[in-house]
GROMACS .gro file of C-alpha atoms in nm:
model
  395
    1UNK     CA    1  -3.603   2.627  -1.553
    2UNK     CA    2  -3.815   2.337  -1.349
    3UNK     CA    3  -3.450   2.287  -1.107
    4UNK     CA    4  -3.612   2.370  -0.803
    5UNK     CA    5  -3.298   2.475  -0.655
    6UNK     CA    6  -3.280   2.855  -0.722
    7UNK     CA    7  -2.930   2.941  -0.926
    8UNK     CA    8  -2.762   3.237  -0.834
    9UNK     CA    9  -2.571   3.501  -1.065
   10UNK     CA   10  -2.246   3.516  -0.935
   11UNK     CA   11  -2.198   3.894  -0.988
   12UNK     CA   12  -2.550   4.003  -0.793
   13UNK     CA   13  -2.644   3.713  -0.558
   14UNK     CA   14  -2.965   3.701  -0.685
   15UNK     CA   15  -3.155   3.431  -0.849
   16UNK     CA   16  -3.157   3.435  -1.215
   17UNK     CA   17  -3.506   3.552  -1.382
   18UNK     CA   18  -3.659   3.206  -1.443
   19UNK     CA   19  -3.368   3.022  -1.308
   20UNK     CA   20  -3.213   3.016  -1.654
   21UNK     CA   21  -2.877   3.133  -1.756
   22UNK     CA   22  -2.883   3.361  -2.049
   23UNK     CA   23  -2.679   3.204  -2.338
   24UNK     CA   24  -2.392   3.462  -2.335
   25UNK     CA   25  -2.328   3.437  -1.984
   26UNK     CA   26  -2.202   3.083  -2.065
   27UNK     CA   27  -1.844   3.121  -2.090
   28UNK     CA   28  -1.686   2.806  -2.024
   29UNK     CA   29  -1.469   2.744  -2.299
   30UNK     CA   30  -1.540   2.363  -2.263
   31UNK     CA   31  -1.891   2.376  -2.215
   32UNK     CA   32  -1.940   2.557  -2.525
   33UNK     CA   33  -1.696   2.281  -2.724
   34UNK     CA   34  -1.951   2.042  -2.560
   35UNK     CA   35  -2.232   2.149  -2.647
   36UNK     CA   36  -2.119   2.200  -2.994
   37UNK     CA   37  -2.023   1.819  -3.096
   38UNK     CA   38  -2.224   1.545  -2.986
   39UNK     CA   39  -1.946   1.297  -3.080
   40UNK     CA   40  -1.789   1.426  -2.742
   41UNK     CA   41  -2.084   1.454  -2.555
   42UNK     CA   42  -2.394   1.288  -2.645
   43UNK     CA   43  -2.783   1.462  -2.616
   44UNK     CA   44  -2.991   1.277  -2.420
   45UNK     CA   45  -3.189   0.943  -2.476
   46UNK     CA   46  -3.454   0.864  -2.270
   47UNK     CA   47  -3.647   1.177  -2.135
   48UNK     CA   48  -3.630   1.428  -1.807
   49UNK     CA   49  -3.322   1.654  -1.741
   50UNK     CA   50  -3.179   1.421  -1.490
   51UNK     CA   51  -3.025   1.049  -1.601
   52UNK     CA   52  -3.146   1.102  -1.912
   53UNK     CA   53  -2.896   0.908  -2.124
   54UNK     CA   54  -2.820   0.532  -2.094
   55UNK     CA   55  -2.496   0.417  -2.231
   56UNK     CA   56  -2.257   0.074  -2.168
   57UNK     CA   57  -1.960  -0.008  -2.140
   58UNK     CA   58  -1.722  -0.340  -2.142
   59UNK     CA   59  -1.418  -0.449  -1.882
   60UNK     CA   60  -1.224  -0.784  -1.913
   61UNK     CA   61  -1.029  -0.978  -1.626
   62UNK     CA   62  -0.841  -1.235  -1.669
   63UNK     CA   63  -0.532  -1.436  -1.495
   64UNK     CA   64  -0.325  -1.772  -1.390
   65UNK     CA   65  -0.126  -1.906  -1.099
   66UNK     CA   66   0.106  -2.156  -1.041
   67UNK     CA   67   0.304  -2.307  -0.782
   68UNK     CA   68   0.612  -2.568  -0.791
   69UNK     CA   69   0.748  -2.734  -0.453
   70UNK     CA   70   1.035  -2.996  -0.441
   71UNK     CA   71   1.127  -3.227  -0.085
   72UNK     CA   72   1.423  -3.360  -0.101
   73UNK     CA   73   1.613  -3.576   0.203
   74UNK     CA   74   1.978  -3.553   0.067
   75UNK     CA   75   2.058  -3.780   0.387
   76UNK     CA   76   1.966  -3.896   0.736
   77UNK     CA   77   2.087  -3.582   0.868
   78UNK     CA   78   1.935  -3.299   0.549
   79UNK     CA   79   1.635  -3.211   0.444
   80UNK     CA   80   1.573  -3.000   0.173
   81UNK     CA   81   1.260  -2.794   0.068
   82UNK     CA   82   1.239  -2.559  -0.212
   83UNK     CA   83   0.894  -2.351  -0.379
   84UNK     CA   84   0.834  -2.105  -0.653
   85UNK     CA   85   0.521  -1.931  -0.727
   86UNK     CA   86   0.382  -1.717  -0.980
   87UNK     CA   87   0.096  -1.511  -1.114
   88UNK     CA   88   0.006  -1.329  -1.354
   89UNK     CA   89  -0.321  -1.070  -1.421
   90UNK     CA   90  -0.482  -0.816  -1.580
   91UNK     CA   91  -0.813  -0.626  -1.641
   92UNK     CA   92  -0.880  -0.306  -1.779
   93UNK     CA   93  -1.147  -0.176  -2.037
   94UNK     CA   94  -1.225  -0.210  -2.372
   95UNK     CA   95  -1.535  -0.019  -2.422
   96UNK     CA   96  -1.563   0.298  -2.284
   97UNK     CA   97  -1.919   0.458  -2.124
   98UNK     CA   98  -1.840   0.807  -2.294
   99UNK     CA   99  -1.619   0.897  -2.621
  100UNK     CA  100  -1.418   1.173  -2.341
  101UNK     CA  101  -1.361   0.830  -2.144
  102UNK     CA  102  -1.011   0.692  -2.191
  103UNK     CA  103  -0.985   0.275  -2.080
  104UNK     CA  104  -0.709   0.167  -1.850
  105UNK     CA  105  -0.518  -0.146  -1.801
  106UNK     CA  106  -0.388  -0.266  -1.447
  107UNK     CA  107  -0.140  -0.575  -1.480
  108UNK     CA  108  -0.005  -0.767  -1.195
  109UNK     CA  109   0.281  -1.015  -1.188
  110UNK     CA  110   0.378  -1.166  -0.827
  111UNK     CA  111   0.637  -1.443  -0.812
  112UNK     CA  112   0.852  -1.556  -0.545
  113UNK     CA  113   1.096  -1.846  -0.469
  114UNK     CA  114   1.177  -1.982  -0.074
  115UNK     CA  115   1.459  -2.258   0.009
  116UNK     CA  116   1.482  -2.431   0.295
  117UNK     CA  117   1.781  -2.662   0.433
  118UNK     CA  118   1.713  -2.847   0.786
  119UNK     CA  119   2.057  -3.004   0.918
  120UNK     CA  120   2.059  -3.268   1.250
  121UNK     CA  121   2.407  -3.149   1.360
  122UNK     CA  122   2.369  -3.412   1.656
  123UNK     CA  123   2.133  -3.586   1.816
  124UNK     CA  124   2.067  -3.236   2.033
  125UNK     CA  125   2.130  -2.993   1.758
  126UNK     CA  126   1.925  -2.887   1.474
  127UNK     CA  127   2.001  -2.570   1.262
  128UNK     CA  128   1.750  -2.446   0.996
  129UNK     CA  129   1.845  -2.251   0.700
  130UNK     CA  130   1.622  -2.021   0.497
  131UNK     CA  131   1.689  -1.834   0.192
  132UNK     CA  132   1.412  -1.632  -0.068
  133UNK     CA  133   1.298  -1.363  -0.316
  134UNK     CA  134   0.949  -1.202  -0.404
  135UNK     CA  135   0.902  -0.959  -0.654
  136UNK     CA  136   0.582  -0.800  -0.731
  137UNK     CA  137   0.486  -0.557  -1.041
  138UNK     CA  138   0.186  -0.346  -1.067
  139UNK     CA  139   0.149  -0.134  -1.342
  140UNK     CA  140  -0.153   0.061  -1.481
  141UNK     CA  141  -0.110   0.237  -1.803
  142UNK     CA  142  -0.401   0.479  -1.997
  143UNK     CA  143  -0.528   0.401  -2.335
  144UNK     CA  144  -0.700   0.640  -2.609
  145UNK     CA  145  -0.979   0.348  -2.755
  146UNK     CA  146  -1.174   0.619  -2.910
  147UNK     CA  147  -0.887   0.808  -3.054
  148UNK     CA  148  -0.906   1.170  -2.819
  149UNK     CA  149  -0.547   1.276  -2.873
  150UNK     CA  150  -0.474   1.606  -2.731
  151UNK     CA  151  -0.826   1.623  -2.559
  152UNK     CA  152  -0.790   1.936  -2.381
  153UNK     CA  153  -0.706   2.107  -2.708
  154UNK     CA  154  -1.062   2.059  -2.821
  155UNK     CA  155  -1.222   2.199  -2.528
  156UNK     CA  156  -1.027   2.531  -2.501
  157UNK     CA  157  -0.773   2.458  -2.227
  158UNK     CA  158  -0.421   2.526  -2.308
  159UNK     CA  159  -0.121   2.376  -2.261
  160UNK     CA  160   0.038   2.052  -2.332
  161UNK     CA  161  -0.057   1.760  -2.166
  162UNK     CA  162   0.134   1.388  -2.090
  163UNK     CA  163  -0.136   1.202  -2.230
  164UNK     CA  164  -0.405   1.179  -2.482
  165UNK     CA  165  -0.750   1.237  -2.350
  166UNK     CA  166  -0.951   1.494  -2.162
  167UNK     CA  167  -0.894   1.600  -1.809
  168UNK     CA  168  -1.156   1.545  -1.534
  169UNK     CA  169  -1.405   1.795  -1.541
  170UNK     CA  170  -1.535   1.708  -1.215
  171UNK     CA  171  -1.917   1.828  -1.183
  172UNK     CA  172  -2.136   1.788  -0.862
  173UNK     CA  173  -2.456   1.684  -0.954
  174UNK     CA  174  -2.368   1.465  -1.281
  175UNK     CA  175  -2.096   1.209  -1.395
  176UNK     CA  176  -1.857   1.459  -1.546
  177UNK     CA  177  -1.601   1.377  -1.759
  178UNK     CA  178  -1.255   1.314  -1.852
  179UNK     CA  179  -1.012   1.135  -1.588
  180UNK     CA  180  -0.722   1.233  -1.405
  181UNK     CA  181  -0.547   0.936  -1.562
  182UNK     CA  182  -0.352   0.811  -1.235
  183UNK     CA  183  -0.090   0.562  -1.364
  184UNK     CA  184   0.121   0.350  -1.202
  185UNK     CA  185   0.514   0.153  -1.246
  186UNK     CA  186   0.573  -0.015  -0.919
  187UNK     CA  187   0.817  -0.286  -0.852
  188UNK     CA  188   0.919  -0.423  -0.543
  189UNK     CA  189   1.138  -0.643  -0.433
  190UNK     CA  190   1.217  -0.812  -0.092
  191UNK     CA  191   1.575  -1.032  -0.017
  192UNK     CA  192   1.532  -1.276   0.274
  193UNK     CA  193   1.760  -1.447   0.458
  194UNK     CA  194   1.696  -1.647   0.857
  195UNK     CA  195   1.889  -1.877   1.034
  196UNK     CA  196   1.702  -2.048   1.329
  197UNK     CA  197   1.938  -2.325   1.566
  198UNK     CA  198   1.765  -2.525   1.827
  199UNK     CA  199   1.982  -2.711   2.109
  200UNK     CA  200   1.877  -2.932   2.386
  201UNK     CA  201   2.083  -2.978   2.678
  202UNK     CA  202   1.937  -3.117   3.017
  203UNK     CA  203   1.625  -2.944   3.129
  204UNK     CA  204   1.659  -2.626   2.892
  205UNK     CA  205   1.610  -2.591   2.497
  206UNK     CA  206   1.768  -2.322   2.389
  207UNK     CA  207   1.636  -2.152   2.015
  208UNK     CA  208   1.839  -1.847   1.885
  209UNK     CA  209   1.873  -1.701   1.531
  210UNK     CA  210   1.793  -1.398   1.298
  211UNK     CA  211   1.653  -1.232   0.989
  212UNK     CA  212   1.788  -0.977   0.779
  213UNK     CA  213   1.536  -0.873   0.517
  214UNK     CA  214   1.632  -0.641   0.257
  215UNK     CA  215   1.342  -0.400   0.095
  216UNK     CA  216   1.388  -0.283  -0.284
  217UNK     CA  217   1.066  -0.036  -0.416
  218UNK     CA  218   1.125   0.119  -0.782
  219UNK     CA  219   0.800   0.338  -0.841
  220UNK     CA  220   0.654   0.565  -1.076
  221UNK     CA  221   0.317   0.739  -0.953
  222UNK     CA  222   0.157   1.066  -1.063
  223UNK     CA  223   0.028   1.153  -0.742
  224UNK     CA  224  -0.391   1.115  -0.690
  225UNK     CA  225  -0.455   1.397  -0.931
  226UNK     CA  226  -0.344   1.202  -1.185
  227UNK     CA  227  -0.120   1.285  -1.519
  228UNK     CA  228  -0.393   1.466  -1.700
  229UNK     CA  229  -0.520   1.653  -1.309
  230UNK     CA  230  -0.873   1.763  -1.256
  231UNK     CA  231  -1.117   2.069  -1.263
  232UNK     CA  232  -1.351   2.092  -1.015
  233UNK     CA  233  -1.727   2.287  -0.998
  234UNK     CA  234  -1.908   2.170  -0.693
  235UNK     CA  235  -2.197   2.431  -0.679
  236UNK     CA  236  -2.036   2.728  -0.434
  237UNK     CA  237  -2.111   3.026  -0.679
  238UNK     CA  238  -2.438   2.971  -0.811
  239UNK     CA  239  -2.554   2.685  -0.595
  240UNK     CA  240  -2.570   2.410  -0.830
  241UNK     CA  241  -2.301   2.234  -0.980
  242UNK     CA  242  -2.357   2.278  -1.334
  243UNK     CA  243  -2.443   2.661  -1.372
  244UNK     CA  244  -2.091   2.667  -1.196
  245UNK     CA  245  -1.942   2.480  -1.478
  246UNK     CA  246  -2.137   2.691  -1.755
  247UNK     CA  247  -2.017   3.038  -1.540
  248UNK     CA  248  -1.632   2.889  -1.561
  249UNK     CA  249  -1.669   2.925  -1.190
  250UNK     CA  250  -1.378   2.714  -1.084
  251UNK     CA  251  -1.367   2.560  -0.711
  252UNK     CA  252  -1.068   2.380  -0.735
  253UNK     CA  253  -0.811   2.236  -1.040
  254UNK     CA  254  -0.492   2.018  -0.951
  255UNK     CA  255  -0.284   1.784  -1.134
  256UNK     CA  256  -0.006   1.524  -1.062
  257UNK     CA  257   0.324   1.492  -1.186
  258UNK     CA  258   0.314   1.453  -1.529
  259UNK     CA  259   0.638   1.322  -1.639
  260UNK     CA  260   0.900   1.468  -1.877
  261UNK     CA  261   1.213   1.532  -1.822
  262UNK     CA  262   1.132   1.441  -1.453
  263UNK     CA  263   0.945   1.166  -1.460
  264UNK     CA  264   0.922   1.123  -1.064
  265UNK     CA  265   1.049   0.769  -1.086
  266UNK     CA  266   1.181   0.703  -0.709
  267UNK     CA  267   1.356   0.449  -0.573
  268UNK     CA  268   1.314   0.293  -0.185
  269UNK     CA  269   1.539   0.076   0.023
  270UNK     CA  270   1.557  -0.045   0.383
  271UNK     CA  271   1.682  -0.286   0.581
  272UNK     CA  272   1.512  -0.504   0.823
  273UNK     CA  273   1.699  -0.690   1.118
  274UNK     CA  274   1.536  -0.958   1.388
  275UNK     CA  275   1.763  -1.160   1.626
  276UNK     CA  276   1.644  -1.355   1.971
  277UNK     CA  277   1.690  -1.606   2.218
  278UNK     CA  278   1.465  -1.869   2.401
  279UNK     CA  279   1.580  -2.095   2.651
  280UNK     CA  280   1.239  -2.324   2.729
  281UNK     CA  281   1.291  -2.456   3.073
  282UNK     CA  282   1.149  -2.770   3.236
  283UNK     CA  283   1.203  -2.667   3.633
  284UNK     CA  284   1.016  -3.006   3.675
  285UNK     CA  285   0.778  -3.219   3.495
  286UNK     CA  286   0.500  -3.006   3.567
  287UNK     CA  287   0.627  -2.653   3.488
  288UNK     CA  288   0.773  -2.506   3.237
  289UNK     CA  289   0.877  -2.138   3.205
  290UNK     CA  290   0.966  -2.004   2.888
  291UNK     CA  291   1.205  -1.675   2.849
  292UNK     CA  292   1.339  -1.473   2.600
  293UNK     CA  293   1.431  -1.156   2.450
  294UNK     CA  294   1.395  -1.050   2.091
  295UNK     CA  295   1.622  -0.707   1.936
  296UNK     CA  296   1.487  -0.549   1.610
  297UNK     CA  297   1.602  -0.256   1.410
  298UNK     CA  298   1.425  -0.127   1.086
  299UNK     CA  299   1.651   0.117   0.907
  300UNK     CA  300   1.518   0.439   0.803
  301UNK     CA  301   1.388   0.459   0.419
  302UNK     CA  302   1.596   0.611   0.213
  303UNK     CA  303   1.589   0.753  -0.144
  304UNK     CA  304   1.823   0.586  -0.385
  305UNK     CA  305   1.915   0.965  -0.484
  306UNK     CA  306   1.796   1.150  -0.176
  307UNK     CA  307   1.508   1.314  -0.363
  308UNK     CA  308   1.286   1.325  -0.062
  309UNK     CA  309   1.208   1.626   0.175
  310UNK     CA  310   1.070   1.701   0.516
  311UNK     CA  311   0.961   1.955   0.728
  312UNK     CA  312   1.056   2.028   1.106
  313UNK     CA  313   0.757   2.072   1.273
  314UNK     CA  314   0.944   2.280   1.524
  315UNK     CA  315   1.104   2.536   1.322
  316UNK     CA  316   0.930   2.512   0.981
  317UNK     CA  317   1.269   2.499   0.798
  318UNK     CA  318   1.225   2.200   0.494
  319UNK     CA  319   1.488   1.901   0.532
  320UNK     CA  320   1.649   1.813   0.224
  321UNK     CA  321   1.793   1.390   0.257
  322UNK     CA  322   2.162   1.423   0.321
  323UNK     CA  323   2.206   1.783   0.289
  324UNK     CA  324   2.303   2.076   0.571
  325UNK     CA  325   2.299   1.835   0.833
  326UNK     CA  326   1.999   1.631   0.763
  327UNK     CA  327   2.000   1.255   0.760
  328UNK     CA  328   1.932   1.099   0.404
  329UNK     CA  329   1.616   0.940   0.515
  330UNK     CA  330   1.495   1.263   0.744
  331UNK     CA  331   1.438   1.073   1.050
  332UNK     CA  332   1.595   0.933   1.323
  333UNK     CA  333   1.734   0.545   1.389
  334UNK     CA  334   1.570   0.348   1.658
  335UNK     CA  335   1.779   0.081   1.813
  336UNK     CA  336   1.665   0.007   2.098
  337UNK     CA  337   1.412  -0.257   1.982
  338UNK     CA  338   1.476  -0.473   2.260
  339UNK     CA  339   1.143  -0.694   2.315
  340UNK     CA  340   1.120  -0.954   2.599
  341UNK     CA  341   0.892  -1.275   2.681
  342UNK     CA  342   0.817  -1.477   2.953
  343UNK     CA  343   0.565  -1.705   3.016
  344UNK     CA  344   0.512  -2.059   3.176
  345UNK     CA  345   0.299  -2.364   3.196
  346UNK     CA  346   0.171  -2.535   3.475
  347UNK     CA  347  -0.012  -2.882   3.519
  348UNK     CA  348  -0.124  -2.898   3.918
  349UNK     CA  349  -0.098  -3.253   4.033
  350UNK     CA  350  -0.401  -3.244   4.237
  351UNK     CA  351  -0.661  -3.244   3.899
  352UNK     CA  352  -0.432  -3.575   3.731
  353UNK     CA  353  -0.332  -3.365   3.477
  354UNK     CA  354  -0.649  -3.250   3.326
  355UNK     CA  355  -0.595  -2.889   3.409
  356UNK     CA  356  -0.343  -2.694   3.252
  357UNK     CA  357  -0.249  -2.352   3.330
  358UNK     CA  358  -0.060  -2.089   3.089
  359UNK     CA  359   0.036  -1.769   3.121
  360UNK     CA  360   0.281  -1.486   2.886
  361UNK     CA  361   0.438  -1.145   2.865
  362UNK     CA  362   0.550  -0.932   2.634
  363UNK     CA  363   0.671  -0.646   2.431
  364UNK     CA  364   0.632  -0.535   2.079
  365UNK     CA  365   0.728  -0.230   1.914
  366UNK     CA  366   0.517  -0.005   1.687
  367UNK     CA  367   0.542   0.289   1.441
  368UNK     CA  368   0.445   0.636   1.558
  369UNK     CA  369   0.337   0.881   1.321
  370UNK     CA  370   0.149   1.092   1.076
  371UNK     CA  371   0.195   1.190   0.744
  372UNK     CA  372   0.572   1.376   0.671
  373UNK     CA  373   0.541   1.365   1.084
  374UNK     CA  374   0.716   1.017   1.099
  375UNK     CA  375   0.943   1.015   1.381
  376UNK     CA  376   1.077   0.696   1.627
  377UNK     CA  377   0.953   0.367   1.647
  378UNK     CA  378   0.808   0.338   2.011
  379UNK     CA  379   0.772   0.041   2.276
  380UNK     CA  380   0.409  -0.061   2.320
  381UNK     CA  381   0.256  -0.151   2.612
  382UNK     CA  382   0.287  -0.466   2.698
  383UNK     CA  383   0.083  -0.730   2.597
  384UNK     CA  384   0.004  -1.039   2.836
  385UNK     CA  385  -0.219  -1.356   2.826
  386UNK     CA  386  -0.357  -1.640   3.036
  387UNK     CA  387  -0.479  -1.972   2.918
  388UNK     CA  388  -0.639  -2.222   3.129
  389UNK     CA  389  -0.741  -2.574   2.969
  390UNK     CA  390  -0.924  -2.815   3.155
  391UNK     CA  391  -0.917  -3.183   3.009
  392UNK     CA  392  -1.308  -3.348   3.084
  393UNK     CA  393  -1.196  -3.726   2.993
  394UNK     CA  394  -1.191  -3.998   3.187
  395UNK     CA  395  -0.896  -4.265   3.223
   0.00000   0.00000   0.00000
């Protein structure tokens, strides 16, 4: 009765007499399951009506790294280069603040390996191989420490659920409890493959080559409302958070895919292609320009099984990948990645080479969109830069 914000009954808009709810207006099947076992949800231990119980709780962390590298000159003309990391962590809890809390465990494992073979074809020529793999896991499970089972059960809200535990009950003006219990299975997986070659004749040095980079993502994720999804009493009936929850005056509820039958496992792949060439010109000893032009195309992502959707914003009709026309990643190719350079260097003769002069162009390509709204990668405007170095020294 001493909350000085005034609570409001619902059915008349008025304050209630003494700003206290009568007992059998409290008709929150939870709240009443609550209030009945303190095992769930402890009375208070210090006084006041407001953080009025202390509790504690414990979290671990706890990894390792490692990295191998070999150099190897096979002969005069081949150097070889190879590396291989990896890493593995985890934290999660083992104590939990509440007995509604469930703990949760996020593990980590990247690892990668990169080869690299440099070959002097001729005293002009030099070609440089590379070759590698990364793969990183994440994966964050839920665990039932203080033995909830079918939380929800217990607090009058039907159904089954995907996990043990108790959804959120999410309550403006205290902690709440519960969780949504937002898990995670992601793997990912990236193929590379680049070829650089680097030849001198006369005044020029020419350097062409490519990537091709293949992308590989294997997820499982609930969504943000989680496996066991949320119930949410933020004050909008009565005015305060709380009398909301004891009215069962619901704002807002929402859960996340929850498994089953269809567990919402996707699977992602794209492709993603670079190729250029430089020539590096030496007009005379003091000027250089430098030109060349760089192409790159990033393939649309698809679905392993085309279980993706979209929306044309012009017609509202939904896209479905690969069906009645639509394109199995829902959006259109860009190829025309085309992005070119120049630039130059310049050491006047008049300063005895102390001042150096250097100047560049150039275009690079972006993503443009929002949301489901992704549409064509887009040339950016260009970007340019000037550097002028000025050498103080004597002699």
């Amino acid at each position: 009765s001493d909350i000085a914000t005034p609570i409001r009954d619902p059915r008349t808009g008025q304050p209630f007499p003494g700003n206290i709810i009568p007992a059998d207006r409290i008709v929150n099947p939870a709240a009443r399951a609550l209030f009945a076992d303190t095992r769930l949800y402890p009375l208070p231990n210090r006084p006041g009506i407001a953080n009025n119980y202390v509790t504690d709780f414990a979290n671990f962390i706890g990894g390792y790294q490692f990295d191998v590298k070999i150099d190897a000159r096979w002969s005069e003309k081949d150097n070889f280069s190879a590396r291989y990391y990896f890493g593995d962590y985890e934290q999660g809890t083992t104590k939990t603040a509440l007995p509604t809390d469930i703990s949760g465990t996020s593990f980590s494992r990247p690892q990668g390996i990169a080869l690299n073979w440099t070959r002097n074809i001729g005293s002009t020529i030099v070609n440089e191989a590379r070759v590698g793999m990364s793969r990183a896991t994440f994966i964050s499970i839920n665990q039932d420490p203080n033995g909830i089972g079918n939380g929800n059960s217990k607090l009058g809200i039907p159904g089954s659920q995907a996990l043990p535990g108790f959804s959120n009950l999410r309550i403006t003006g205290t902690g709440g409890i519960g969780s949504t219990a937002v898990t995670e299975d992601n793997v990912t997986n990236t193929f590379h493959y680049g070829d650089n070659l680097t030849l001198i004749k006369g005044s020029h040095t020419f350097k062409m080559g490519g990537q091709w980079q293949r992308y590989q993502q294997n997820r499982f994720y609930p969504g943000n409302n989680g496996q066991l999804g949320f119930f949410s009493y933020d004050g909008r009936f009565t005015g305060n958070g709380f009398a909301d929850f004891l009215l069962d005056q619901l704002a807002q509820k929402g859960i996340g895919n929850i498994g089953g039958n269809n567990p919402g496992t996707w699977g992602h792949r794209q492709n993603r292609i670079g190729v250029f060439f430089q020539d590096d010109y030496k007009v005379r000893n003091n000027l250089t320009f430098n030109l060349g032009m760089r192409w790159e195309y990033t393939s649309p992502v698809v679905e392993v099984k085309d279980r993706q959707a979209n929306f044309d914003i012009t017609t509202g009709r939904q896209l479905i990948a690969g069906q009645n026309g639509a394109s199995r990643a829902l959006y259109n190719p860009f190829y025309k990645g085309f992005e070119p350079r120049v630039g130059f260097a310049w050491t006047p003769g008049m300063f005895d080479g102390k001042l150096v002069v250097r100047a560049g162009y150039g275009i690079t390509q972006y993503m443009e969109g929002t949301g489901s709204n992704l549409r064509l990668p887009l040339n950016s405007p260009f970007f340019a830069e000037a550097d002028v170095t000025f050498d103080q020294t004597s002699g």
